[in-house]
Amino acid sequence: MRTVTATVLTLALAAAAAAPAVATPGKPSTDGLWRMDGYGTVLSLDGDTFQEFQTTSVSCLKGDTARRTGPDTYTTAYGTVLTVRPGPGKNRASLGADSSVGHRALRRIHALPADCTRPTPEDPRTAFDVFWHSFAENYPFFAAKGIDWQATRDRYRPKVDQDTTREELFAVFSDMVRPLYDAHVAVRDGDRVFAQVRPGSELPTQELDTKVKKFIGERDLKGAPYRQDFANGRITYADLPGGADQGYLRISGFGGYTPGDASYAAHLAELDKALDTMLTKDRAQRLKGLIIDLRINGGGSDALGIHIAERLTDQPYVAYAKRARNHPTDPGRHTRPEAIRVVPADEPRYTGPIAILTGGSTVSAGETFTQALINRPGGTVRIGQPTQGVFSDVMERNLPNGMTAILPNEEFLNRSGHTYDGTGIPPHLTEPVFTKEEFAEKRDSAFDRAVSVLRNDG
């Protein structure tokens, strides 16, 4: 449930035309009202309509919608397929999205919360309260970041009254979340967005990606016997010079593989075309080392990352476990962790040594993919700098005045039960990543280290 950018990652549910549903005889109906464990969300499934309600202890606002396209499925305007499966029991169900990993548990309720049945005032103070509670009840990392969110409320709420302008309120919201330095946190008002990355790191913009891609092509891949771009230019593969027993795979995002707002299925099809061309049976057997370059990666779909990981192993294993904060006042309570597994693909697979290049511009799904390879059988070494430190899908919470709060509420756990949020995934071998000095002197220390490490392993 991600997009390609680091700050605007969301389950984008929007109305779309759909075929009428076909009932399955003897199968429990999922029509009705459901509260989601975690996520502060209530769902109404009524015939062909999927309606989201975004709730806090002081508010309920309509969220997005989707249209039924099958007995258990709903499809968004962007082509994301949502699946609601009944059970266990008639009062339980689960929700999954084809572009995301994991599932969200649903519990049947018999009536909408009272706040969902009456209009929400649109004044600045009400917008402030919904904004503050959205973070207070869902954000998992206040303690880790040393932020007293109650003190933040006490400081900023007196600055907001009935006469506060939209510009002033946007500035207040921005100042409130600024100390989080969380690339999955943003405030949006139309085209105006406040967002930021971890200090000392750089957002993976298109401009930076273009600059780095050109630099790598001229410096690292010069003389490569085979080199090709795939997936709308988001993926590059090359056999490296010097015997072609080392491969180089650059991934700048886990999405955007087709022009425009294509469905997840379309992106997946483009990815499979690329993988089938790159990882032929001959090449998979011939390679003695593979460099995967994620140093400029703006994120996208975790599911696409898992799909690639399935081409890089011949043994099933657990990539990570995923859980969400699940109590409005106790940040220590979570949903049950769900193990996300990597299952070897039926297609040709590369199972030898891998060097992953990462840095502060490795963001979101770029990080979950990195995490998915930590436990990979076959040997994986990380080289460069720590990743950005944001892993969760994000919640987009509507505010009553039309603004939007964007925040994470999930944790991706390693096998020790810890997360890399905030600090990022550290490298095994530290090297500079695209510094001014590296560019000026035409050096790529991380790439050179990877070539050397893999050659020695081979």
Short mmCIF file of N, CA and C in Angstrom, two decimals, residues 232-392:
data_model
loop_
_atom_site.label_atom_id
_atom_site.label_comp_id
_atom_site.label_asym_id
_atom_site.label_seq_id
_atom_site.Cartn_x
_atom_site.Cartn_y
_atom_site.Cartn_z
N ASN A 232 10.35 1.14 -17.62
CA ASN A 232 10.23 2.60 -17.70
C ASN A 232 11.48 3.31 -17.18
N GLY A 233 12.64 2.64 -17.29
CA GLY A 233 13.91 3.22 -16.86
C GLY A 233 14.19 3.10 -15.38
N ARG A 234 13.31 2.43 -14.63
CA ARG A 234 13.49 2.33 -13.18
C ARG A 234 14.46 1.21 -12.80
N ILE A 235 14.74 0.32 -13.73
CA ILE A 235 15.63 -0.81 -13.48
C ILE A 235 16.70 -0.85 -14.57
N THR A 236 17.95 -1.05 -14.17
CA THR A 236 19.06 -1.22 -15.10
C THR A 236 19.80 -2.50 -14.74
N TYR A 237 20.13 -3.28 -15.75
CA TYR A 237 20.99 -4.44 -15.52
C TYR A 237 22.19 -4.37 -16.46
N ALA A 238 23.35 -4.81 -15.96
CA ALA A 238 24.56 -4.89 -16.77
C ALA A 238 25.41 -6.06 -16.32
N ASP A 239 26.01 -6.76 -17.30
CA ASP A 239 27.11 -7.66 -17.00
C ASP A 239 28.36 -6.80 -16.89
N LEU A 240 29.08 -6.89 -15.80
CA LEU A 240 30.23 -6.01 -15.59
C LEU A 240 31.43 -6.45 -16.42
N PRO A 241 32.26 -5.50 -16.82
CA PRO A 241 33.46 -5.85 -17.58
C PRO A 241 34.37 -6.76 -16.76
N GLY A 242 35.20 -7.52 -17.47
CA GLY A 242 36.18 -8.34 -16.77
C GLY A 242 35.75 -9.79 -16.64
N GLY A 243 35.18 -10.34 -17.69
CA GLY A 243 34.81 -11.74 -17.66
C GLY A 243 33.31 -11.97 -17.54
N ALA A 244 32.56 -10.92 -17.23
CA ALA A 244 31.09 -10.99 -17.16
C ALA A 244 30.60 -12.05 -16.18
N ASP A 245 31.38 -12.28 -15.11
CA ASP A 245 30.90 -13.22 -14.10
C ASP A 245 30.30 -12.48 -12.90
N GLN A 246 30.23 -11.14 -13.01
CA GLN A 246 29.54 -10.33 -12.01
C GLN A 246 28.45 -9.52 -12.70
N GLY A 247 27.29 -9.44 -12.04
CA GLY A 247 26.18 -8.67 -12.57
C GLY A 247 25.91 -7.45 -11.71
N TYR A 248 25.29 -6.46 -12.32
CA TYR A 248 24.94 -5.21 -11.62
C TYR A 248 23.47 -4.94 -11.89
N LEU A 249 22.69 -4.79 -10.82
CA LEU A 249 21.26 -4.52 -10.92
C LEU A 249 20.95 -3.26 -10.14
N ARG A 250 20.51 -2.23 -10.84
CA ARG A 250 20.15 -0.97 -10.19
C ARG A 250 18.63 -0.82 -10.19
N ILE A 251 18.06 -0.54 -9.01
CA ILE A 251 16.61 -0.38 -8.87
C ILE A 251 16.37 0.98 -8.22
N SER A 252 15.70 1.88 -8.93
CA SER A 252 15.46 3.22 -8.38
C SER A 252 14.09 3.36 -7.75
N GLY A 253 13.28 2.32 -7.81
CA GLY A 253 11.98 2.35 -7.15
C GLY A 253 11.25 1.04 -7.35
N PHE A 254 10.30 0.77 -6.48
CA PHE A 254 9.49 -0.43 -6.60
C PHE A 254 8.08 -0.03 -7.06
N GLY A 255 8.06 0.55 -8.23
CA GLY A 255 6.85 1.04 -8.86
C GLY A 255 7.25 2.00 -9.96
N GLY A 256 6.25 2.57 -10.63
CA GLY A 256 6.54 3.47 -11.74
C GLY A 256 7.08 2.73 -12.95
N TYR A 257 6.78 1.44 -13.06
CA TYR A 257 7.35 0.63 -14.12
C TYR A 257 6.63 0.81 -15.45
N THR A 258 5.48 1.44 -15.43
CA THR A 258 4.76 1.79 -16.64
C THR A 258 4.37 3.26 -16.56
N PRO A 259 4.24 3.94 -17.70
CA PRO A 259 3.83 5.35 -17.65
C PRO A 259 2.42 5.49 -17.10
N GLY A 260 2.17 6.58 -16.39
CA GLY A 260 0.83 6.86 -15.89
C GLY A 260 0.47 6.06 -14.65
N ASP A 261 -0.80 6.12 -14.29
CA ASP A 261 -1.29 5.46 -13.08
C ASP A 261 -1.77 4.05 -13.40
N ALA A 262 -0.82 3.17 -13.69
CA ALA A 262 -1.17 1.79 -14.01
C ALA A 262 -1.43 1.00 -12.74
N SER A 263 -2.06 -0.14 -12.89
CA SER A 263 -2.37 -1.01 -11.76
C SER A 263 -1.12 -1.71 -11.28
N TYR A 264 -1.22 -2.27 -10.07
CA TYR A 264 -0.13 -3.09 -9.55
C TYR A 264 0.15 -4.25 -10.49
N ALA A 265 -0.90 -4.85 -11.03
CA ALA A 265 -0.72 -5.99 -11.94
C ALA A 265 0.11 -5.59 -13.16
N ALA A 266 -0.08 -4.38 -13.65
CA ALA A 266 0.70 -3.91 -14.81
C ALA A 266 2.16 -3.72 -14.43
N HIS A 267 2.41 -3.16 -13.24
CA HIS A 267 3.80 -3.00 -12.78
C HIS A 267 4.46 -4.36 -12.59
N LEU A 268 3.71 -5.31 -12.04
CA LEU A 268 4.25 -6.65 -11.82
C LEU A 268 4.60 -7.32 -13.14
N ALA A 269 3.76 -7.13 -14.14
CA ALA A 269 4.04 -7.73 -15.45
C ALA A 269 5.32 -7.16 -16.05
N GLU A 270 5.52 -5.84 -15.90
CA GLU A 270 6.75 -5.23 -16.41
C GLU A 270 7.97 -5.74 -15.65
N LEU A 271 7.82 -5.90 -14.34
CA LEU A 271 8.93 -6.42 -13.54
C LEU A 271 9.28 -7.83 -13.99
N ASP A 272 8.28 -8.68 -14.22
CA ASP A 272 8.56 -10.04 -14.66
C ASP A 272 9.27 -10.07 -16.01
N LYS A 273 8.89 -9.16 -16.91
CA LYS A 273 9.59 -9.07 -18.20
C LYS A 273 11.07 -8.78 -17.97
N ALA A 274 11.34 -7.84 -17.08
CA ALA A 274 12.73 -7.48 -16.79
C ALA A 274 13.47 -8.65 -16.17
N LEU A 275 12.87 -9.29 -15.17
CA LEU A 275 13.53 -10.40 -14.49
C LEU A 275 13.77 -11.58 -15.43
N ASP A 276 12.82 -11.84 -16.31
CA ASP A 276 12.99 -12.95 -17.25
C ASP A 276 14.13 -12.67 -18.23
N THR A 277 14.32 -11.41 -18.58
CA THR A 277 15.41 -11.04 -19.49
C THR A 277 16.75 -11.04 -18.79
N MET A 278 16.79 -10.53 -17.55
CA MET A 278 18.05 -10.43 -16.81
C MET A 278 18.50 -11.78 -16.28
N LEU A 279 17.60 -12.46 -15.58
CA LEU A 279 17.97 -13.69 -14.90
C LEU A 279 17.58 -14.90 -15.74
N THR A 280 18.22 -15.00 -16.89
CA THR A 280 18.05 -16.21 -17.68
C THR A 280 18.71 -17.38 -16.95
N LYS A 281 18.37 -18.57 -17.35
CA LYS A 281 18.97 -19.75 -16.72
C LYS A 281 20.48 -19.74 -16.87
N ASP A 282 20.96 -19.35 -18.06
CA ASP A 282 22.39 -19.31 -18.30
C ASP A 282 23.08 -18.28 -17.40
N ARG A 283 22.51 -17.09 -17.34
CA ARG A 283 23.15 -16.03 -16.54
C ARG A 283 23.09 -16.36 -15.06
N ALA A 284 21.97 -16.87 -14.60
CA ALA A 284 21.84 -17.21 -13.18
C ALA A 284 22.88 -18.24 -12.75
N GLN A 285 23.23 -19.15 -13.65
CA GLN A 285 24.23 -20.16 -13.34
C GLN A 285 25.65 -19.62 -13.50
N ARG A 286 25.83 -18.68 -14.45
CA ARG A 286 27.17 -18.18 -14.75
C ARG A 286 27.67 -17.17 -13.74
N LEU A 287 26.77 -16.33 -13.20
CA LEU A 287 27.20 -15.26 -12.30
C LEU A 287 27.80 -15.82 -11.02
N LYS A 288 28.88 -15.19 -10.60
CA LYS A 288 29.52 -15.54 -9.33
C LYS A 288 29.31 -14.44 -8.28
N GLY A 289 28.68 -13.37 -8.69
CA GLY A 289 28.39 -12.29 -7.77
C GLY A 289 27.41 -11.32 -8.41
N LEU A 290 26.53 -10.72 -7.59
CA LEU A 290 25.54 -9.76 -8.07
C LEU A 290 25.52 -8.55 -7.16
N ILE A 291 25.71 -7.37 -7.75
CA ILE A 291 25.57 -6.11 -7.03
C ILE A 291 24.15 -5.59 -7.24
N ILE A 292 23.46 -5.28 -6.16
CA ILE A 292 22.13 -4.67 -6.25
C ILE A 292 22.26 -3.25 -5.69
N ASP A 293 22.04 -2.27 -6.52
CA ASP A 293 22.26 -0.87 -6.16
C ASP A 293 20.93 -0.21 -5.83
N LEU A 294 20.75 0.11 -4.54
CA LEU A 294 19.52 0.76 -4.06
C LEU A 294 19.82 2.14 -3.50
N ARG A 295 20.96 2.71 -3.83
CA ARG A 295 21.38 3.95 -3.17
C ARG A 295 20.46 5.13 -3.46
N ILE A 296 19.84 5.15 -4.62
CA ILE A 296 18.81 6.15 -4.91
C ILE A 296 17.54 5.37 -5.20
N ASN A 297 16.70 5.20 -4.19
CA ASN A 297 15.49 4.40 -4.34
C ASN A 297 14.38 5.03 -3.51
N GLY A 298 13.34 5.51 -4.21
CA GLY A 298 12.27 6.24 -3.54
C GLY A 298 11.15 5.39 -2.99
N GLY A 299 11.30 4.06 -3.01
CA GLY A 299 10.29 3.21 -2.42
C GLY A 299 9.24 2.77 -3.43
N GLY A 300 8.08 2.39 -2.93
CA GLY A 300 7.01 1.88 -3.77
C GLY A 300 6.31 0.71 -3.10
N SER A 301 6.19 -0.39 -3.80
CA SER A 301 5.43 -1.55 -3.33
C SER A 301 6.34 -2.55 -2.66
N ASP A 302 6.07 -2.87 -1.39
CA ASP A 302 6.81 -3.92 -0.70
C ASP A 302 6.63 -5.27 -1.40
N ALA A 303 5.45 -5.48 -1.99
CA ALA A 303 5.17 -6.76 -2.64
C ALA A 303 6.08 -6.97 -3.84
N LEU A 304 6.40 -5.90 -4.57
CA LEU A 304 7.33 -6.03 -5.70
C LEU A 304 8.72 -6.40 -5.20
N GLY A 305 9.11 -5.86 -4.05
CA GLY A 305 10.40 -6.21 -3.48
C GLY A 305 10.46 -7.68 -3.11
N ILE A 306 9.41 -8.19 -2.48
CA ILE A 306 9.36 -9.61 -2.14
C ILE A 306 9.40 -10.46 -3.42
N HIS A 307 8.75 -9.99 -4.47
CA HIS A 307 8.74 -10.72 -5.74
C HIS A 307 10.16 -10.86 -6.30
N ILE A 308 10.96 -9.80 -6.19
CA ILE A 308 12.34 -9.89 -6.65
C ILE A 308 13.13 -10.84 -5.76
N ALA A 309 12.92 -10.74 -4.45
CA ALA A 309 13.64 -11.62 -3.52
C ALA A 309 13.37 -13.09 -3.83
N GLU A 310 12.20 -13.40 -4.35
CA GLU A 310 11.87 -14.79 -4.68
C GLU A 310 12.69 -15.32 -5.85
N ARG A 311 13.32 -14.42 -6.62
CA ARG A 311 14.23 -14.83 -7.69
C ARG A 311 15.67 -14.95 -7.20
N LEU A 312 15.89 -14.75 -5.91
CA LEU A 312 17.25 -14.70 -5.38
C LEU A 312 17.50 -15.75 -4.31
N THR A 313 16.69 -16.78 -4.27
CA THR A 313 16.86 -17.83 -3.27
C THR A 313 16.31 -19.14 -3.79
N ASP A 314 16.87 -20.25 -3.30
CA ASP A 314 16.29 -21.57 -3.60
C ASP A 314 15.72 -22.20 -2.34
N GLN A 315 15.66 -21.40 -1.25
CA GLN A 315 15.09 -21.89 0.00
C GLN A 315 14.09 -20.86 0.54
N PRO A 316 12.94 -21.32 1.04
CA PRO A 316 12.01 -20.37 1.66
C PRO A 316 12.56 -19.85 2.98
N TYR A 317 12.22 -18.61 3.30
CA TYR A 317 12.65 -18.03 4.58
C TYR A 317 11.75 -16.85 4.92
N VAL A 318 11.85 -16.38 6.14
CA VAL A 318 11.05 -15.24 6.59
C VAL A 318 11.82 -13.95 6.32
N ALA A 319 11.20 -13.04 5.58
CA ALA A 319 11.83 -11.75 5.27
C ALA A 319 11.84 -10.84 6.49
N TYR A 320 10.69 -10.72 7.14
CA TYR A 320 10.50 -9.88 8.32
C TYR A 320 9.10 -10.13 8.84
N ALA A 321 8.79 -9.57 9.98
CA ALA A 321 7.42 -9.63 10.51
C ALA A 321 6.88 -8.21 10.58
N LYS A 322 5.59 -8.08 10.38
CA LYS A 322 4.95 -6.76 10.30
C LYS A 322 3.86 -6.66 11.35
N ARG A 323 3.82 -5.53 12.07
CA ARG A 323 2.77 -5.30 13.05
C ARG A 323 2.42 -3.81 13.04
N ALA A 324 1.25 -3.50 13.62
CA ALA A 324 0.80 -2.11 13.68
C ALA A 324 0.47 -1.73 15.12
N ARG A 325 0.64 -0.46 15.43
CA ARG A 325 0.20 0.02 16.73
C ARG A 325 -1.30 -0.21 16.86
N ASN A 326 -1.75 -0.65 18.05
CA ASN A 326 -3.13 -1.09 18.17
C ASN A 326 -3.80 -0.63 19.46
N HIS A 327 -3.47 0.58 19.91
CA HIS A 327 -4.18 1.13 21.06
C HIS A 327 -4.02 2.65 21.03
N PRO A 328 -5.11 3.40 21.26
CA PRO A 328 -5.02 4.87 21.13
C PRO A 328 -4.18 5.55 22.19
N THR A 329 -4.04 4.94 23.38
CA THR A 329 -3.27 5.59 24.43
C THR A 329 -2.02 4.83 24.85
N ASP A 330 -1.89 3.58 24.42
CA ASP A 330 -0.73 2.77 24.81
C ASP A 330 0.08 2.41 23.57
N PRO A 331 1.16 3.12 23.30
CA PRO A 331 1.96 2.84 22.10
C PRO A 331 2.70 1.51 22.16
N GLY A 332 2.66 0.84 23.32
CA GLY A 332 3.32 -0.45 23.45
C GLY A 332 2.46 -1.63 23.04
N ARG A 333 1.20 -1.38 22.67
CA ARG A 333 0.31 -2.45 22.25
C ARG A 333 0.21 -2.48 20.73
N HIS A 334 0.31 -3.69 20.17
CA HIS A 334 0.38 -3.85 18.73
C HIS A 334 -0.53 -4.99 18.26
N THR A 335 -0.78 -5.01 16.97
CA THR A 335 -1.41 -6.17 16.36
C THR A 335 -0.45 -7.34 16.41
N ARG A 336 -0.98 -8.53 16.23
CA ARG A 336 -0.13 -9.73 16.23
C ARG A 336 0.83 -9.65 15.04
N PRO A 337 2.14 -9.83 15.27
CA PRO A 337 3.09 -9.77 14.14
C PRO A 337 2.77 -10.82 13.09
N GLU A 338 2.81 -10.43 11.84
CA GLU A 338 2.58 -11.35 10.72
C GLU A 338 3.88 -11.57 9.99
N ALA A 339 4.31 -12.82 9.91
CA ALA A 339 5.55 -13.15 9.22
C ALA A 339 5.34 -13.05 7.71
N ILE A 340 6.23 -12.33 7.05
CA ILE A 340 6.19 -12.19 5.60
C ILE A 340 7.27 -13.10 5.03
N ARG A 341 6.87 -14.06 4.24
CA ARG A 341 7.78 -15.10 3.76
C ARG A 341 8.23 -14.84 2.33
N VAL A 342 9.43 -15.32 2.04
CA VAL A 342 9.97 -15.34 0.68
C VAL A 342 9.97 -16.79 0.23
N VAL A 343 9.25 -17.08 -0.85
CA VAL A 343 9.13 -18.44 -1.38
C VAL A 343 9.82 -18.48 -2.74
N PRO A 344 10.76 -19.39 -2.96
CA PRO A 344 11.48 -19.42 -4.24
C PRO A 344 10.54 -19.46 -5.44
N ALA A 345 10.85 -18.65 -6.45
CA ALA A 345 10.06 -18.62 -7.67
C ALA A 345 10.30 -19.87 -8.49
N ASP A 346 9.36 -20.15 -9.38
CA ASP A 346 9.52 -21.28 -10.30
C ASP A 346 10.48 -20.94 -11.43
N GLU A 347 10.66 -19.66 -11.72
CA GLU A 347 11.53 -19.22 -12.81
C GLU A 347 13.00 -19.34 -12.40
N PRO A 348 13.94 -19.15 -13.35
CA PRO A 348 15.37 -19.21 -13.00
C PRO A 348 15.70 -18.26 -11.86
N ARG A 349 16.57 -18.71 -10.95
CA ARG A 349 16.90 -17.94 -9.76
C ARG A 349 18.41 -17.82 -9.63
N TYR A 350 18.87 -16.67 -9.14
CA TYR A 350 20.27 -16.49 -8.79
C TYR A 350 20.40 -16.70 -7.28
N THR A 351 21.31 -17.58 -6.86
CA THR A 351 21.41 -17.93 -5.44
C THR A 351 22.81 -17.70 -4.87
N GLY A 352 23.67 -17.03 -5.63
CA GLY A 352 25.03 -16.81 -5.17
C GLY A 352 25.16 -15.55 -4.32
N PRO A 353 26.42 -15.13 -4.06
CA PRO A 353 26.67 -13.95 -3.22
C PRO A 353 26.08 -12.67 -3.81
N ILE A 354 25.60 -11.81 -2.92
CA ILE A 354 25.02 -10.51 -3.31
C ILE A 354 25.65 -9.42 -2.46
N ALA A 355 25.96 -8.30 -3.10
CA ALA A 355 26.35 -7.08 -2.38
C ALA A 355 25.28 -6.03 -2.63
N ILE A 356 24.66 -5.52 -1.56
CA ILE A 356 23.63 -4.50 -1.68
C ILE A 356 24.25 -3.14 -1.35
N LEU A 357 24.07 -2.17 -2.22
CA LEU A 357 24.55 -0.81 -1.99
C LEU A 357 23.40 0.03 -1.48
N THR A 358 23.57 0.66 -0.32
CA THR A 358 22.51 1.47 0.28
C THR A 358 23.06 2.80 0.76
N GLY A 359 22.14 3.72 1.04
CA GLY A 359 22.50 5.01 1.60
C GLY A 359 21.28 5.70 2.15
N GLY A 360 21.43 6.96 2.55
CA GLY A 360 20.32 7.70 3.12
C GLY A 360 19.19 7.95 2.15
N SER A 361 19.45 7.83 0.86
CA SER A 361 18.40 7.98 -0.15
C SER A 361 17.80 6.64 -0.55
N THR A 362 18.06 5.61 0.25
CA THR A 362 17.35 4.33 0.14
C THR A 362 16.17 4.42 1.09
N VAL A 363 14.96 4.48 0.55
CA VAL A 363 13.80 4.88 1.35
C VAL A 363 12.68 3.84 1.23
N SER A 364 11.99 3.61 2.33
CA SER A 364 10.71 2.91 2.36
C SER A 364 10.82 1.51 1.76
N ALA A 365 10.15 1.22 0.63
CA ALA A 365 10.21 -0.13 0.06
C ALA A 365 11.63 -0.51 -0.33
N GLY A 366 12.49 0.48 -0.62
CA GLY A 366 13.90 0.18 -0.81
C GLY A 366 14.52 -0.40 0.44
N GLU A 367 14.01 0.03 1.59
CA GLU A 367 14.51 -0.48 2.87
C GLU A 367 13.89 -1.83 3.23
N THR A 368 12.60 -2.00 2.96
CA THR A 368 11.99 -3.29 3.26
C THR A 368 12.58 -4.38 2.37
N PHE A 369 12.95 -4.03 1.13
CA PHE A 369 13.62 -5.00 0.26
C PHE A 369 15.00 -5.34 0.81
N THR A 370 15.72 -4.32 1.27
CA THR A 370 17.01 -4.57 1.90
C THR A 370 16.84 -5.50 3.10
N GLN A 371 15.83 -5.22 3.92
CA GLN A 371 15.57 -6.06 5.09
C GLN A 371 15.18 -7.48 4.68
N ALA A 372 14.47 -7.61 3.55
CA ALA A 372 14.04 -8.92 3.09
C ALA A 372 15.21 -9.80 2.67
N LEU A 373 16.37 -9.21 2.42
CA LEU A 373 17.54 -9.99 2.01
C LEU A 373 18.50 -10.27 3.16
N ILE A 374 18.22 -9.72 4.34
CA ILE A 374 19.14 -9.93 5.47
C ILE A 374 19.26 -11.41 5.83
N ASN A 375 18.13 -12.12 5.85
CA ASN A 375 18.14 -13.54 6.22
C ASN A 375 18.24 -14.46 5.01
N ARG A 376 18.52 -13.91 3.85
CA ARG A 376 18.58 -14.70 2.62
C ARG A 376 19.70 -15.73 2.67
N PRO A 377 19.39 -16.99 2.39
CA PRO A 377 20.46 -17.98 2.25
C PRO A 377 21.32 -17.64 1.03
N GLY A 378 22.61 -17.84 1.12
CA GLY A 378 23.45 -17.61 -0.05
C GLY A 378 24.45 -16.50 0.13
N GLY A 379 24.34 -15.72 1.19
CA GLY A 379 25.34 -14.70 1.46
C GLY A 379 25.00 -13.34 0.89
N THR A 380 24.76 -12.36 1.77
CA THR A 380 24.45 -11.00 1.36
C THR A 380 25.23 -10.04 2.24
N VAL A 381 25.95 -9.10 1.62
CA VAL A 381 26.70 -8.09 2.36
C VAL A 381 26.18 -6.71 1.96
N ARG A 382 26.03 -5.84 2.95
CA ARG A 382 25.54 -4.49 2.71
C ARG A 382 26.72 -3.51 2.75
N ILE A 383 26.78 -2.63 1.76
CA ILE A 383 27.91 -1.71 1.61
C ILE A 383 27.38 -0.31 1.38
N GLY A 384 27.97 0.68 2.03
CA GLY A 384 27.59 2.07 1.81
C GLY A 384 27.30 2.80 3.11
N GLN A 385 26.08 3.33 3.23
CA GLN A 385 25.65 4.09 4.39
C GLN A 385 24.29 3.55 4.88
N PRO A 386 23.88 3.89 6.11
CA PRO A 386 22.57 3.45 6.60
C PRO A 386 21.44 3.95 5.70
N THR A 387 20.39 3.16 5.62
CA THR A 387 19.20 3.56 4.87
C THR A 387 18.48 4.69 5.61
N GLN A 388 17.41 5.21 5.03
CA GLN A 388 16.71 6.37 5.58
C GLN A 388 16.06 6.10 6.94
N GLY A 389 15.47 4.92 7.13
CA GLY A 389 14.87 4.59 8.42
C GLY A 389 13.37 4.76 8.48
N VAL A 390 12.66 4.50 7.36
CA VAL A 390 11.19 4.53 7.34
C VAL A 390 10.68 3.31 6.59
N PHE A 391 9.83 2.52 7.23
CA PHE A 391 9.45 1.22 6.68
C PHE A 391 7.94 1.06 6.51
N SER A 392 7.17 1.67 7.37
CA SER A 392 5.73 1.43 7.43
C SER A 392 5.02 1.86 6.15
#
